[in-house]
């Protein structure tokens, strides 16, 4: 068996910033309410010409550059997304085409905000068994396109972006040491995004008093999602520590799905650790769904919060309901990374 090491990482956020004040000019909300209830101060919004594929591609190019892996050598591409540009071709196939990654298999994975950790788990299995020697794992979302901008309970929460990691197989111990996937379809009604041809899930409108779902926009029972998220975040950390025979003292950083700062505070309290153990960047990004963990991971590296030899826990939770968690032993020393001065993203793209 090989170890699946994270050897590259990259993120991409669209340029346009939408602040809480901007939103408060169009609907009945305030910067103070959003900050106090969620911890979010602003989010990035894609331009009308942007695509989920484009965001994913930018993150992928940066991750490949850090790994020093030519696109032609990539063997597997998984894109976790709930906001693909098309049902088919998949976002992953489009990324594969733009990269000209001719040796790679490619597919999209749907597990909402847990999608990145789901994809990381699947790619790790493929690398560990030797089925592939490397994989590009991407989370990419255009949440702004699936929001009802009049629904103040949901539209203030989300943002757009993409993040990616490169996994490479090695006999050297480390990398993604263990991971687990979980789901609870019986609670699927509390967080939904309908497809173009779907009938709404009946329970959502009757049980929770939502006047929605509106076709193709997110519907959510915020209080129930909050309770679910807090519970599974705590249980996930406890379970992965038990699986790896470690304690919280062994963990340098937890990089959770970036949904709401109060969820992280509550989980930290229940686990008896400082909230500082949970990395958060949602003040600047909002909730970018499947992109949130890789985007946060990249920012944590940039902030100097991750070093070679550190044990990290990644935890995703979201629609489905789904949740997933992974324990990573970080091996690549940031200081050892050399990106040529002449590096240019286009060098990896199709001529
Ligand atoms: N601005 C001002 N007031 C608002 C807003 C808003 N944007 N949204 C709701 N309110 C009002 C409500 O209408 C309600 O008013 P009322 O008391 O007159 O009825 C009041 O604020 C309190 O509403 P609550 O729903 O109790 O507020 P709560 O403290 O639970 O916060 C929130 C709501 C932020 C949605 C919270 O429940 C939450 O974060 N839940 C988790 C949901 C989540 O993170 N979803 C992301 C997707 S899922 C995922 O990533 C896991």
mmCIF file of C-alpha atoms and ligand atoms in Angstrom:
data_model
loop_
_atom_site.group_PDB
_atom_site.id
_atom_site.type_symbol
_atom_site.label_atom_id
_atom_site.label_comp_id
_atom_site.label_asym_id
_atom_site.label_seq_id
_atom_site.Cartn_x
_atom_site.Cartn_y
_atom_site.Cartn_z
ATOM 1 C CA UNK A 1 0.000 0.000 0.000
ATOM 2 C CA UNK A 2 1.135 3.527 -0.771
ATOM 3 C CA UNK A 3 0.662 6.611 1.339
ATOM 4 C CA UNK A 4 -1.256 9.445 -0.342
ATOM 5 C CA UNK A 5 0.650 12.656 0.363
ATOM 6 C CA UNK A 6 -0.639 16.164 -0.228
ATOM 7 C CA UNK A 7 2.150 17.584 -2.382
ATOM 8 C CA UNK A 8 0.369 20.548 -3.923
ATOM 9 C CA UNK A 9 -2.395 22.966 -2.987
ATOM 10 C CA UNK A 10 -3.989 25.996 -4.540
ATOM 11 C CA UNK A 11 -7.084 28.139 -4.318
ATOM 12 C CA UNK A 12 -8.837 30.724 -6.401
ATOM 13 C CA UNK A 13 -11.379 33.322 -5.325
ATOM 14 C CA UNK A 14 -13.142 35.647 -7.754
ATOM 15 C CA UNK A 15 -12.118 39.298 -7.514
ATOM 16 C CA UNK A 16 -15.467 40.881 -6.706
ATOM 17 C CA UNK A 17 -16.079 41.361 -2.974
ATOM 18 C CA UNK A 18 -19.638 41.565 -1.645
ATOM 19 C CA UNK A 19 -19.710 42.966 1.881
ATOM 20 C CA UNK A 20 -22.463 42.611 4.435
ATOM 21 C CA UNK A 21 -23.165 46.319 3.982
ATOM 22 C CA UNK A 22 -23.664 45.748 0.260
ATOM 23 C CA UNK A 23 -26.279 43.075 0.999
ATOM 24 C CA UNK A 24 -27.939 45.248 3.660
ATOM 25 C CA UNK A 25 -28.617 47.827 0.979
ATOM 26 C CA UNK A 26 -30.876 45.367 -0.877
ATOM 27 C CA UNK A 27 -32.608 43.282 1.818
ATOM 28 C CA UNK A 28 -33.664 43.628 5.475
ATOM 29 C CA UNK A 29 -30.444 42.684 7.270
ATOM 30 C CA UNK A 30 -27.434 44.343 8.909
ATOM 31 C CA UNK A 31 -23.687 43.863 9.039
ATOM 32 C CA UNK A 32 -23.961 43.454 12.820
ATOM 33 C CA UNK A 33 -26.561 40.662 12.565
ATOM 34 C CA UNK A 34 -24.582 38.690 9.974
ATOM 35 C CA UNK A 35 -21.276 39.062 11.840
ATOM 36 C CA UNK A 36 -22.721 38.186 15.218
ATOM 37 C CA UNK A 37 -24.757 35.162 14.026
ATOM 38 C CA UNK A 38 -22.278 33.751 11.521
ATOM 39 C CA UNK A 39 -18.834 35.412 11.736
ATOM 40 C CA UNK A 40 -19.039 36.337 8.043
ATOM 41 C CA UNK A 41 -17.954 39.829 6.971
ATOM 42 C CA UNK A 42 -17.725 39.494 3.203
ATOM 43 C CA UNK A 43 -17.693 36.956 0.414
ATOM 44 C CA UNK A 44 -16.407 36.725 -3.175
ATOM 45 C CA UNK A 45 -18.890 36.706 -6.042
ATOM 46 C CA UNK A 46 -18.079 35.378 -9.509
ATOM 47 C CA UNK A 47 -18.452 37.641 -12.510
ATOM 48 C CA UNK A 48 -21.170 36.849 -15.021
ATOM 49 C CA UNK A 49 -18.592 35.463 -17.480
ATOM 50 C CA UNK A 50 -17.095 33.098 -14.857
ATOM 51 C CA UNK A 51 -17.804 29.373 -14.752
ATOM 52 C CA UNK A 52 -17.339 26.709 -12.093
ATOM 53 C CA UNK A 53 -14.891 25.049 -14.479
ATOM 54 C CA UNK A 54 -12.876 28.268 -14.697
ATOM 55 C CA UNK A 55 -12.621 28.600 -10.911
ATOM 56 C CA UNK A 56 -11.671 24.923 -10.597
ATOM 57 C CA UNK A 57 -9.046 25.252 -13.328
ATOM 58 C CA UNK A 58 -7.332 28.203 -11.637
ATOM 59 C CA UNK A 59 -7.130 26.347 -8.315
ATOM 60 C CA UNK A 60 -5.869 23.216 -10.108
ATOM 61 C CA UNK A 61 -3.125 25.106 -11.933
ATOM 62 C CA UNK A 62 -1.843 26.559 -8.683
ATOM 63 C CA UNK A 63 -1.890 23.164 -6.941
ATOM 64 C CA UNK A 64 -0.032 21.504 -9.826
ATOM 65 C CA UNK A 65 2.583 24.277 -9.752
ATOM 66 C CA UNK A 66 3.210 23.751 -6.030
ATOM 67 C CA UNK A 67 3.468 19.984 -6.561
ATOM 68 C CA UNK A 68 5.686 20.455 -9.596
ATOM 69 C CA UNK A 69 3.512 17.906 -11.379
ATOM 70 C CA UNK A 70 2.978 18.393 -15.111
ATOM 71 C CA UNK A 71 -0.687 18.198 -16.110
ATOM 72 C CA UNK A 72 0.225 15.496 -18.637
ATOM 73 C CA UNK A 73 1.151 13.185 -15.733
ATOM 74 C CA UNK A 74 -2.118 13.573 -13.787
ATOM 75 C CA UNK A 75 -3.979 10.256 -13.566
ATOM 76 C CA UNK A 76 -7.234 11.134 -11.789
ATOM 77 C CA UNK A 77 -9.288 14.329 -11.445
ATOM 78 C CA UNK A 78 -12.240 14.549 -9.063
ATOM 79 C CA UNK A 79 -14.233 17.756 -8.746
ATOM 80 C CA UNK A 80 -16.591 18.045 -5.789
ATOM 81 C CA UNK A 81 -19.322 20.519 -6.646
ATOM 82 C CA UNK A 82 -23.041 21.177 -6.240
ATOM 83 C CA UNK A 83 -22.946 23.884 -8.866
ATOM 84 C CA UNK A 84 -21.549 22.309 -12.042
ATOM 85 C CA UNK A 85 -21.807 24.218 -15.290
ATOM 86 C CA UNK A 86 -23.455 21.156 -16.875
ATOM 87 C CA UNK A 87 -24.821 17.842 -15.625
ATOM 88 C CA UNK A 88 -22.583 16.507 -18.360
ATOM 89 C CA UNK A 89 -19.895 17.007 -19.430
ATOM 90 C CA UNK A 90 -18.686 16.953 -15.839
ATOM 91 C CA UNK A 91 -16.698 19.856 -14.448
ATOM 92 C CA UNK A 92 -13.810 17.427 -13.961
ATOM 93 C CA UNK A 93 -13.822 16.477 -17.657
ATOM 94 C CA UNK A 94 -13.763 20.115 -18.654
ATOM 95 C CA UNK A 95 -10.850 20.780 -16.297
ATOM 96 C CA UNK A 96 -9.108 17.715 -17.717
ATOM 97 C CA UNK A 97 -9.608 19.059 -21.230
ATOM 98 C CA UNK A 98 -8.290 22.544 -20.423
ATOM 99 C CA UNK A 99 -5.258 21.022 -18.687
ATOM 100 C CA UNK A 100 -4.735 18.632 -21.575
ATOM 101 C CA UNK A 101 -4.307 15.959 -18.907
ATOM 102 C CA UNK A 102 -4.602 13.171 -21.431
ATOM 103 C CA UNK A 103 -3.771 10.334 -18.995
ATOM 104 C CA UNK A 104 -6.435 11.278 -16.438
ATOM 105 C CA UNK A 105 -9.834 9.816 -15.653
ATOM 106 C CA UNK A 106 -12.215 12.523 -14.469
ATOM 107 C CA UNK A 107 -15.562 12.748 -12.702
ATOM 108 C CA UNK A 108 -17.658 15.033 -10.504
ATOM 109 C CA UNK A 109 -18.741 14.079 -7.013
ATOM 110 C CA UNK A 110 -21.902 15.324 -5.290
ATOM 111 C CA UNK A 111 -21.817 15.514 -1.502
ATOM 112 C CA UNK A 112 -22.604 19.214 -0.959
ATOM 113 C CA UNK A 113 -20.372 20.897 1.619
ATOM 114 C CA UNK A 114 -18.749 17.543 2.500
ATOM 115 C CA UNK A 115 -17.765 17.008 -1.135
ATOM 116 C CA UNK A 116 -14.083 17.859 -0.861
ATOM 117 C CA UNK A 117 -13.419 15.406 1.980
ATOM 118 C CA UNK A 118 -15.499 12.767 0.153
ATOM 119 C CA UNK A 119 -13.353 13.319 -2.942
ATOM 120 C CA UNK A 120 -10.152 13.273 -0.895
ATOM 121 C CA UNK A 121 -11.208 9.942 0.615
ATOM 122 C CA UNK A 122 -11.942 8.388 -2.797
ATOM 123 C CA UNK A 123 -8.736 9.679 -4.335
ATOM 124 C CA UNK A 124 -6.710 8.465 -1.342
ATOM 125 C CA UNK A 125 -8.099 4.944 -1.800
ATOM 126 C CA UNK A 126 -7.110 5.020 -5.472
ATOM 127 C CA UNK A 127 -3.580 6.204 -4.673
ATOM 128 C CA UNK A 128 -3.154 3.852 -1.710
ATOM 129 C CA UNK A 129 -4.073 0.781 -3.736
ATOM 130 C CA UNK A 130 -1.788 1.800 -6.583
ATOM 131 C CA UNK A 131 -4.719 2.160 -8.969
ATOM 132 C CA UNK A 132 -3.287 5.609 -9.751
ATOM 133 C CA UNK A 133 -0.025 7.208 -8.682
ATOM 134 C CA UNK A 134 -1.489 10.701 -8.271
ATOM 135 C CA UNK A 135 -4.782 12.584 -8.212
ATOM 136 C CA UNK A 136 -6.041 16.119 -8.461
ATOM 137 C CA UNK A 137 -8.838 16.742 -5.938
ATOM 138 C CA UNK A 138 -10.835 19.935 -6.394
ATOM 139 C CA UNK A 139 -13.754 21.615 -4.620
ATOM 140 C CA UNK A 140 -15.360 24.339 -6.738
ATOM 141 C CA UNK A 141 -18.610 26.266 -6.315
ATOM 142 C CA UNK A 142 -20.615 29.136 -7.737
ATOM 143 C CA UNK A 143 -23.042 29.452 -4.853
ATOM 144 C CA UNK A 144 -24.090 32.952 -5.926
ATOM 145 C CA UNK A 145 -25.910 31.399 -8.901
ATOM 146 C CA UNK A 146 -28.143 29.181 -6.735
ATOM 147 C CA UNK A 147 -29.199 31.661 -4.048
ATOM 148 C CA UNK A 148 -32.523 33.406 -3.690
ATOM 149 C CA UNK A 149 -31.108 36.904 -3.104
ATOM 150 C CA UNK A 150 -34.376 37.893 -1.400
ATOM 151 C CA UNK A 151 -34.070 35.105 1.198
ATOM 152 C CA UNK A 152 -32.072 36.696 4.012
ATOM 153 C CA UNK A 153 -31.726 33.400 5.870
ATOM 154 C CA UNK A 154 -29.579 31.883 3.122
ATOM 155 C CA UNK A 155 -28.191 34.561 0.794
ATOM 156 C CA UNK A 156 -25.965 36.134 3.456
ATOM 157 C CA UNK A 157 -24.147 32.859 4.136
ATOM 158 C CA UNK A 158 -22.505 31.804 0.883
ATOM 159 C CA UNK A 159 -19.705 32.795 -1.485
ATOM 160 C CA UNK A 160 -17.928 31.529 -4.610
ATOM 161 C CA UNK A 161 -14.480 29.964 -4.967
ATOM 162 C CA UNK A 162 -12.378 26.890 -5.599
ATOM 163 C CA UNK A 163 -9.578 24.985 -3.914
ATOM 164 C CA UNK A 164 -7.501 22.002 -4.965
ATOM 165 C CA UNK A 165 -4.883 19.599 -3.708
ATOM 166 C CA UNK A 166 -2.558 17.201 -5.498
ATOM 167 C CA UNK A 167 -2.175 13.748 -3.968
ATOM 168 C CA UNK A 168 0.894 11.686 -4.829
ATOM 169 C CA UNK A 169 1.661 8.153 -3.786
ATOM 170 C CA UNK A 170 4.791 7.303 -1.805
ATOM 171 C CA UNK A 171 6.101 4.509 0.376
ATOM 172 C CA UNK A 172 7.129 7.159 2.921
ATOM 173 C CA UNK A 173 4.628 7.132 5.819
ATOM 174 C CA UNK A 174 2.371 10.188 6.119
ATOM 175 C CA UNK A 175 -0.237 12.018 4.077
ATOM 176 C CA UNK A 176 -3.917 11.122 4.393
ATOM 177 C CA UNK A 177 -3.621 8.536 7.152
ATOM 178 C CA UNK A 178 -7.281 7.672 7.607
ATOM 179 C CA UNK A 179 -10.709 9.018 6.660
ATOM 180 C CA UNK A 180 -14.401 8.168 6.879
ATOM 181 C CA UNK A 181 -17.593 9.001 4.966
ATOM 182 C CA UNK A 182 -21.013 9.319 6.662
ATOM 183 C CA UNK A 183 -24.567 10.222 5.625
ATOM 184 C CA UNK A 184 -28.121 10.579 6.895
ATOM 185 C CA UNK A 185 -30.631 10.736 4.048
ATOM 186 C CA UNK A 186 -33.560 10.774 6.473
ATOM 187 C CA UNK A 187 -32.736 14.412 7.179
ATOM 188 C CA UNK A 188 -32.316 15.343 3.530
ATOM 189 C CA UNK A 189 -35.191 17.819 3.763
ATOM 190 C CA UNK A 190 -33.362 20.372 5.944
ATOM 191 C CA UNK A 191 -30.918 21.488 3.281
ATOM 192 C CA UNK A 192 -31.790 21.245 -0.418
ATOM 193 C CA UNK A 193 -30.927 22.499 -3.857
ATOM 194 C CA UNK A 194 -33.326 21.158 -6.451
ATOM 195 C CA UNK A 195 -32.214 20.087 -9.913
ATOM 196 C CA UNK A 196 -33.725 21.563 -13.040
ATOM 197 C CA UNK A 197 -36.180 18.703 -13.552
ATOM 198 C CA UNK A 198 -37.014 17.865 -9.926
ATOM 199 C CA UNK A 199 -40.137 17.887 -7.765
ATOM 200 C CA UNK A 200 -39.522 19.591 -4.415
ATOM 201 C CA UNK A 201 -39.009 17.335 -1.387
ATOM 202 C CA UNK A 202 -42.466 17.640 0.292
ATOM 203 C CA UNK A 203 -41.253 17.625 3.893
ATOM 204 C CA UNK A 204 -39.318 20.809 3.412
ATOM 205 C CA UNK A 205 -42.346 23.035 2.983
ATOM 206 C CA UNK A 206 -44.749 21.237 5.339
ATOM 207 C CA UNK A 207 -42.569 20.388 8.331
ATOM 208 C CA UNK A 208 -40.343 23.402 8.491
ATOM 209 C CA UNK A 209 -42.687 26.147 7.497
ATOM 210 C CA UNK A 210 -40.631 27.148 4.478
ATOM 211 C CA UNK A 211 -42.640 28.840 1.751
ATOM 212 C CA UNK A 212 -39.992 27.464 -0.565
ATOM 213 C CA UNK A 213 -38.281 25.534 -2.125
ATOM 214 C CA UNK A 214 -37.925 27.757 -5.101
ATOM 215 C CA UNK A 215 -36.668 25.745 -8.045
ATOM 216 C CA UNK A 216 -32.865 25.854 -8.368
ATOM 217 C CA UNK A 217 -32.192 27.845 -5.200
ATOM 218 C CA UNK A 218 -31.001 26.697 -1.788
ATOM 219 C CA UNK A 219 -33.614 25.960 0.888
ATOM 220 C CA UNK A 220 -32.511 25.484 4.454
ATOM 221 C CA UNK A 221 -33.777 25.080 7.987
ATOM 222 C CA UNK A 222 -30.941 26.994 9.621
ATOM 223 C CA UNK A 223 -31.556 25.940 13.220
ATOM 224 C CA UNK A 224 -31.704 22.233 12.396
ATOM 225 C CA UNK A 225 -28.616 22.472 10.198
ATOM 226 C CA UNK A 226 -26.829 24.277 13.022
ATOM 227 C CA UNK A 227 -27.659 21.486 15.503
ATOM 228 C CA UNK A 228 -26.650 18.784 13.018
ATOM 229 C CA UNK A 229 -23.376 20.512 12.146
ATOM 230 C CA UNK A 230 -22.329 21.036 15.750
ATOM 231 C CA UNK A 231 -23.099 17.426 16.666
ATOM 232 C CA UNK A 232 -21.276 15.796 13.751
ATOM 233 C CA UNK A 233 -18.287 18.111 13.988
ATOM 234 C CA UNK A 234 -17.680 17.009 17.569
ATOM 235 C CA UNK A 235 -18.377 13.333 16.809
ATOM 236 C CA UNK A 236 -16.142 13.394 13.745
ATOM 237 C CA UNK A 237 -13.151 14.709 15.668
ATOM 238 C CA UNK A 238 -13.696 12.167 18.434
ATOM 239 C CA UNK A 239 -14.099 9.303 15.974
ATOM 240 C CA UNK A 240 -11.013 10.032 13.905
ATOM 241 C CA UNK A 241 -8.882 10.400 17.024
ATOM 242 C CA UNK A 242 -10.123 6.980 18.147
ATOM 243 C CA UNK A 243 -9.487 5.503 14.671
ATOM 244 C CA UNK A 244 -5.887 6.774 14.716
ATOM 245 C CA UNK A 245 -5.276 6.146 18.405
ATOM 246 C CA UNK A 246 -4.402 9.817 18.942
ATOM 247 C CA UNK A 247 -5.598 12.523 21.330
ATOM 248 C CA UNK A 248 -6.400 16.179 20.751
ATOM 249 C CA UNK A 249 -2.927 17.022 22.067
ATOM 250 C CA UNK A 250 -1.515 15.373 18.923
ATOM 251 C CA UNK A 251 -3.517 17.637 16.612
ATOM 252 C CA UNK A 252 -1.968 20.888 15.386
ATOM 253 C CA UNK A 253 -4.977 22.214 13.524
ATOM 254 C CA UNK A 254 -8.540 21.283 12.604
ATOM 255 C CA UNK A 255 -9.635 22.631 9.230
ATOM 256 C CA UNK A 256 -13.428 22.362 9.253
ATOM 257 C CA UNK A 257 -16.027 23.262 6.669
ATOM 258 C CA UNK A 258 -16.446 27.030 6.936
ATOM 259 C CA UNK A 259 -20.171 27.449 7.600
ATOM 260 C CA UNK A 260 -20.606 29.511 10.754
ATOM 261 C CA UNK A 261 -18.160 30.624 13.427
ATOM 262 C CA UNK A 262 -20.664 29.790 16.171
ATOM 263 C CA UNK A 263 -20.694 26.149 15.011
ATOM 264 C CA UNK A 264 -16.914 26.048 15.488
ATOM 265 C CA UNK A 265 -17.072 27.807 18.870
ATOM 266 C CA UNK A 266 -19.711 25.416 20.118
ATOM 267 C CA UNK A 267 -17.756 22.363 18.899
ATOM 268 C CA UNK A 268 -14.549 23.668 20.498
ATOM 269 C CA UNK A 269 -16.348 24.151 23.791
ATOM 270 C CA UNK A 270 -17.778 20.620 23.718
ATOM 271 C CA UNK A 271 -14.348 19.182 22.905
ATOM 272 C CA UNK A 272 -12.714 21.257 25.646
ATOM 273 C CA UNK A 273 -10.235 22.955 23.290
ATOM 274 C CA UNK A 274 -9.522 26.540 22.332
ATOM 275 C CA UNK A 275 -11.479 27.793 19.282
ATOM 276 C CA UNK A 276 -8.005 28.621 17.917
ATOM 277 C CA UNK A 277 -7.531 24.921 17.194
ATOM 278 C CA UNK A 278 -10.184 25.340 14.492
ATOM 279 C CA UNK A 279 -8.826 27.264 11.529
ATOM 280 C CA UNK A 280 -11.299 29.789 10.159
ATOM 281 C CA UNK A 281 -11.266 32.180 7.225
ATOM 282 C CA UNK A 282 -15.005 32.498 6.724
ATOM 283 C CA UNK A 283 -14.997 36.158 7.716
ATOM 284 C CA UNK A 284 -13.521 36.859 4.274
ATOM 285 C CA UNK A 285 -15.045 34.097 2.162
ATOM 286 C CA UNK A 286 -18.425 33.089 3.604
ATOM 287 C CA UNK A 287 -19.452 29.488 3.077
ATOM 288 C CA UNK A 288 -18.073 28.254 -0.251
ATOM 289 C CA UNK A 289 -19.545 24.761 0.181
ATOM 290 C CA UNK A 290 -17.271 22.073 -1.294
ATOM 291 C CA UNK A 291 -14.525 24.659 -1.863
ATOM 292 C CA UNK A 292 -14.365 25.821 1.736
ATOM 293 C CA UNK A 293 -11.932 23.258 3.168
ATOM 294 C CA UNK A 294 -9.277 23.413 0.425
ATOM 295 C CA UNK A 295 -9.560 27.216 0.321
ATOM 296 C CA UNK A 296 -9.104 27.335 4.111
ATOM 297 C CA UNK A 297 -6.248 24.818 3.942
ATOM 298 C CA UNK A 298 -4.373 27.011 1.456
ATOM 299 C CA UNK A 299 -4.903 30.086 3.622
ATOM 300 C CA UNK A 300 -3.701 28.198 6.695
ATOM 301 C CA UNK A 301 -0.488 27.261 4.844
ATOM 302 C CA UNK A 302 -0.090 30.877 3.730
ATOM 303 C CA UNK A 303 -0.625 32.058 7.320
ATOM 304 C CA UNK A 304 2.145 29.735 8.549
ATOM 305 C CA UNK A 305 -0.276 27.613 10.576
ATOM 306 C CA UNK A 306 0.819 24.288 9.008
ATOM 307 C CA UNK A 307 4.273 22.722 9.190
ATOM 308 C CA UNK A 308 5.896 19.500 8.139
ATOM 309 C CA UNK A 309 5.061 16.715 10.602
ATOM 310 C CA UNK A 310 1.803 18.330 11.784
ATOM 311 C CA UNK A 311 -1.309 16.224 12.226
ATOM 312 C CA UNK A 312 -4.404 17.936 10.814
ATOM 313 C CA UNK A 313 -8.052 16.953 10.894
ATOM 314 C CA UNK A 314 -10.303 17.970 7.995
ATOM 315 C CA UNK A 315 -14.071 17.788 8.645
ATOM 316 C CA UNK A 316 -16.815 18.466 6.112
ATOM 317 C CA UNK A 317 -20.565 18.518 6.800
ATOM 318 C CA UNK A 318 -23.539 19.551 4.734
ATOM 319 C CA UNK A 319 -26.479 18.641 2.508
ATOM 320 C CA UNK A 320 -27.515 15.048 2.059
ATOM 321 C CA UNK A 321 -27.074 15.085 4.938
ATOM 322 C CA UNK A 322 -23.431 14.143 4.644
ATOM 323 C CA UNK A 323 -20.307 14.464 6.724
ATOM 324 C CA UNK A 324 -16.762 13.196 6.277
ATOM 325 C CA UNK A 325 -13.432 13.489 8.030
ATOM 326 C CA UNK A 326 -9.791 12.855 7.362
ATOM 327 C CA UNK A 327 -6.571 12.789 9.360
ATOM 328 C CA UNK A 328 -3.572 14.174 7.496
ATOM 329 C CA UNK A 329 0.083 14.047 8.435
ATOM 330 C CA UNK A 330 1.489 17.029 6.561
ATOM 331 C CA UNK A 331 4.848 16.217 5.067
ATOM 332 C CA UNK A 332 5.697 18.851 2.539
ATOM 333 C CA UNK A 333 7.677 21.654 4.094
ATOM 334 C CA UNK A 334 6.442 24.970 2.790
ATOM 335 C CA UNK A 335 9.976 26.322 2.827
ATOM 336 C CA UNK A 336 11.070 23.576 0.449
ATOM 337 C CA UNK A 337 8.649 24.584 -2.244
ATOM 338 C CA UNK A 338 10.215 26.223 -5.220
ATOM 339 C CA UNK A 339 7.993 27.915 -7.755
ATOM 340 C CA UNK A 340 10.022 29.133 -10.730
ATOM 341 C CA UNK A 341 9.930 32.911 -11.153
ATOM 342 C CA UNK A 342 8.839 32.378 -14.716
ATOM 343 C CA UNK A 343 5.901 30.259 -13.639
ATOM 344 C CA UNK A 344 2.751 31.261 -15.386
ATOM 345 C CA UNK A 345 -0.584 29.499 -15.098
ATOM 346 C CA UNK A 346 -0.977 29.345 -18.857
ATOM 347 C CA UNK A 347 2.105 27.151 -19.076
ATOM 348 C CA UNK A 348 0.015 24.265 -17.830
ATOM 349 C CA UNK A 349 -3.021 25.012 -19.933
ATOM 350 C CA UNK A 350 -3.755 23.874 -23.462
ATOM 351 C CA UNK A 351 -1.946 26.000 -25.999
HETATM 352 N N1 LIG B 1 -30.648 39.360 8.912
HETATM 353 C C1 LIG B 1 -31.423 39.766 9.918
HETATM 354 N N2 LIG B 1 -32.276 38.933 10.542
HETATM 355 C C2 LIG B 1 -32.326 37.663 10.118
HETATM 356 C C3 LIG B 1 -31.526 37.186 9.070
HETATM 357 C C4 LIG B 1 -30.670 38.091 8.455
HETATM 358 N N3 LIG B 1 -29.863 37.758 7.442
HETATM 359 N N4 LIG B 1 -31.796 35.876 8.881
HETATM 360 C C5 LIG B 1 -32.719 35.523 9.783
HETATM 361 N N5 LIG B 1 -33.042 36.614 10.534
HETATM 362 C C6 LIG B 1 -34.012 36.712 11.623
HETATM 363 C C7 LIG B 1 -35.038 35.613 11.592
HETATM 364 O O1 LIG B 1 -36.080 35.963 10.706
HETATM 365 C C8 LIG B 1 -35.473 35.575 13.026
HETATM 366 O O2 LIG B 1 -36.398 36.627 13.219
HETATM 367 P P1 LIG B 1 -37.646 36.420 14.238
HETATM 368 O O3 LIG B 1 -37.021 36.144 15.575
HETATM 369 O O4 LIG B 1 -38.350 37.721 14.143
HETATM 370 O O5 LIG B 1 -38.390 35.251 13.702
HETATM 371 C C9 LIG B 1 -34.210 35.924 13.801
HETATM 372 O O6 LIG B 1 -33.321 36.533 12.848
HETATM 373 C C10 LIG B 1 -33.518 34.735 14.422
HETATM 374 O O7 LIG B 1 -33.482 33.696 13.468
HETATM 375 P P2 LIG B 1 -32.766 32.323 13.774
HETATM 376 O O8 LIG B 1 -33.020 31.414 12.620
HETATM 377 O O9 LIG B 1 -33.135 31.850 15.133
HETATM 378 O O10 LIG B 1 -31.257 32.776 13.818
HETATM 379 P P3 LIG B 1 -30.033 31.912 14.177
HETATM 380 O O11 LIG B 1 -29.341 32.491 15.338
HETATM 381 O O12 LIG B 1 -30.362 30.447 14.211
HETATM 382 O O13 LIG B 1 -29.091 32.125 12.916
HETATM 383 C C11 LIG B 1 -28.426 31.031 10.919
HETATM 384 C C12 LIG B 1 -29.548 31.744 11.632
HETATM 385 C C13 LIG B 1 -27.240 31.975 10.779
HETATM 386 C C14 LIG B 1 -28.897 30.616 9.530
HETATM 387 C C15 LIG B 1 -28.010 29.820 11.759
HETATM 388 O O14 LIG B 1 -29.126 29.045 12.080
HETATM 389 C C16 LIG B 1 -27.017 28.976 11.054
HETATM 390 O O15 LIG B 1 -25.906 29.381 10.768
HETATM 391 N N6 LIG B 1 -27.345 27.702 10.792
HETATM 392 C C17 LIG B 1 -26.447 26.826 10.114
HETATM 393 C C18 LIG B 1 -26.763 26.928 8.697
HETATM 394 C C19 LIG B 1 -25.557 26.900 7.816
HETATM 395 O O16 LIG B 1 -24.454 27.139 8.182
HETATM 396 N N7 LIG B 1 -25.853 26.652 6.576
HETATM 397 C C20 LIG B 1 -24.864 26.653 5.601
HETATM 398 C C21 LIG B 1 -25.108 25.577 4.660
HETATM 399 S S1 LIG B 1 -25.047 24.082 5.426
HETATM 400 C C22 LIG B 1 -23.570 23.752 5.726
HETATM 401 O O17 LIG B 1 -22.688 24.326 5.168
HETATM 402 C C23 LIG B 1 -23.418 22.754 6.724
#
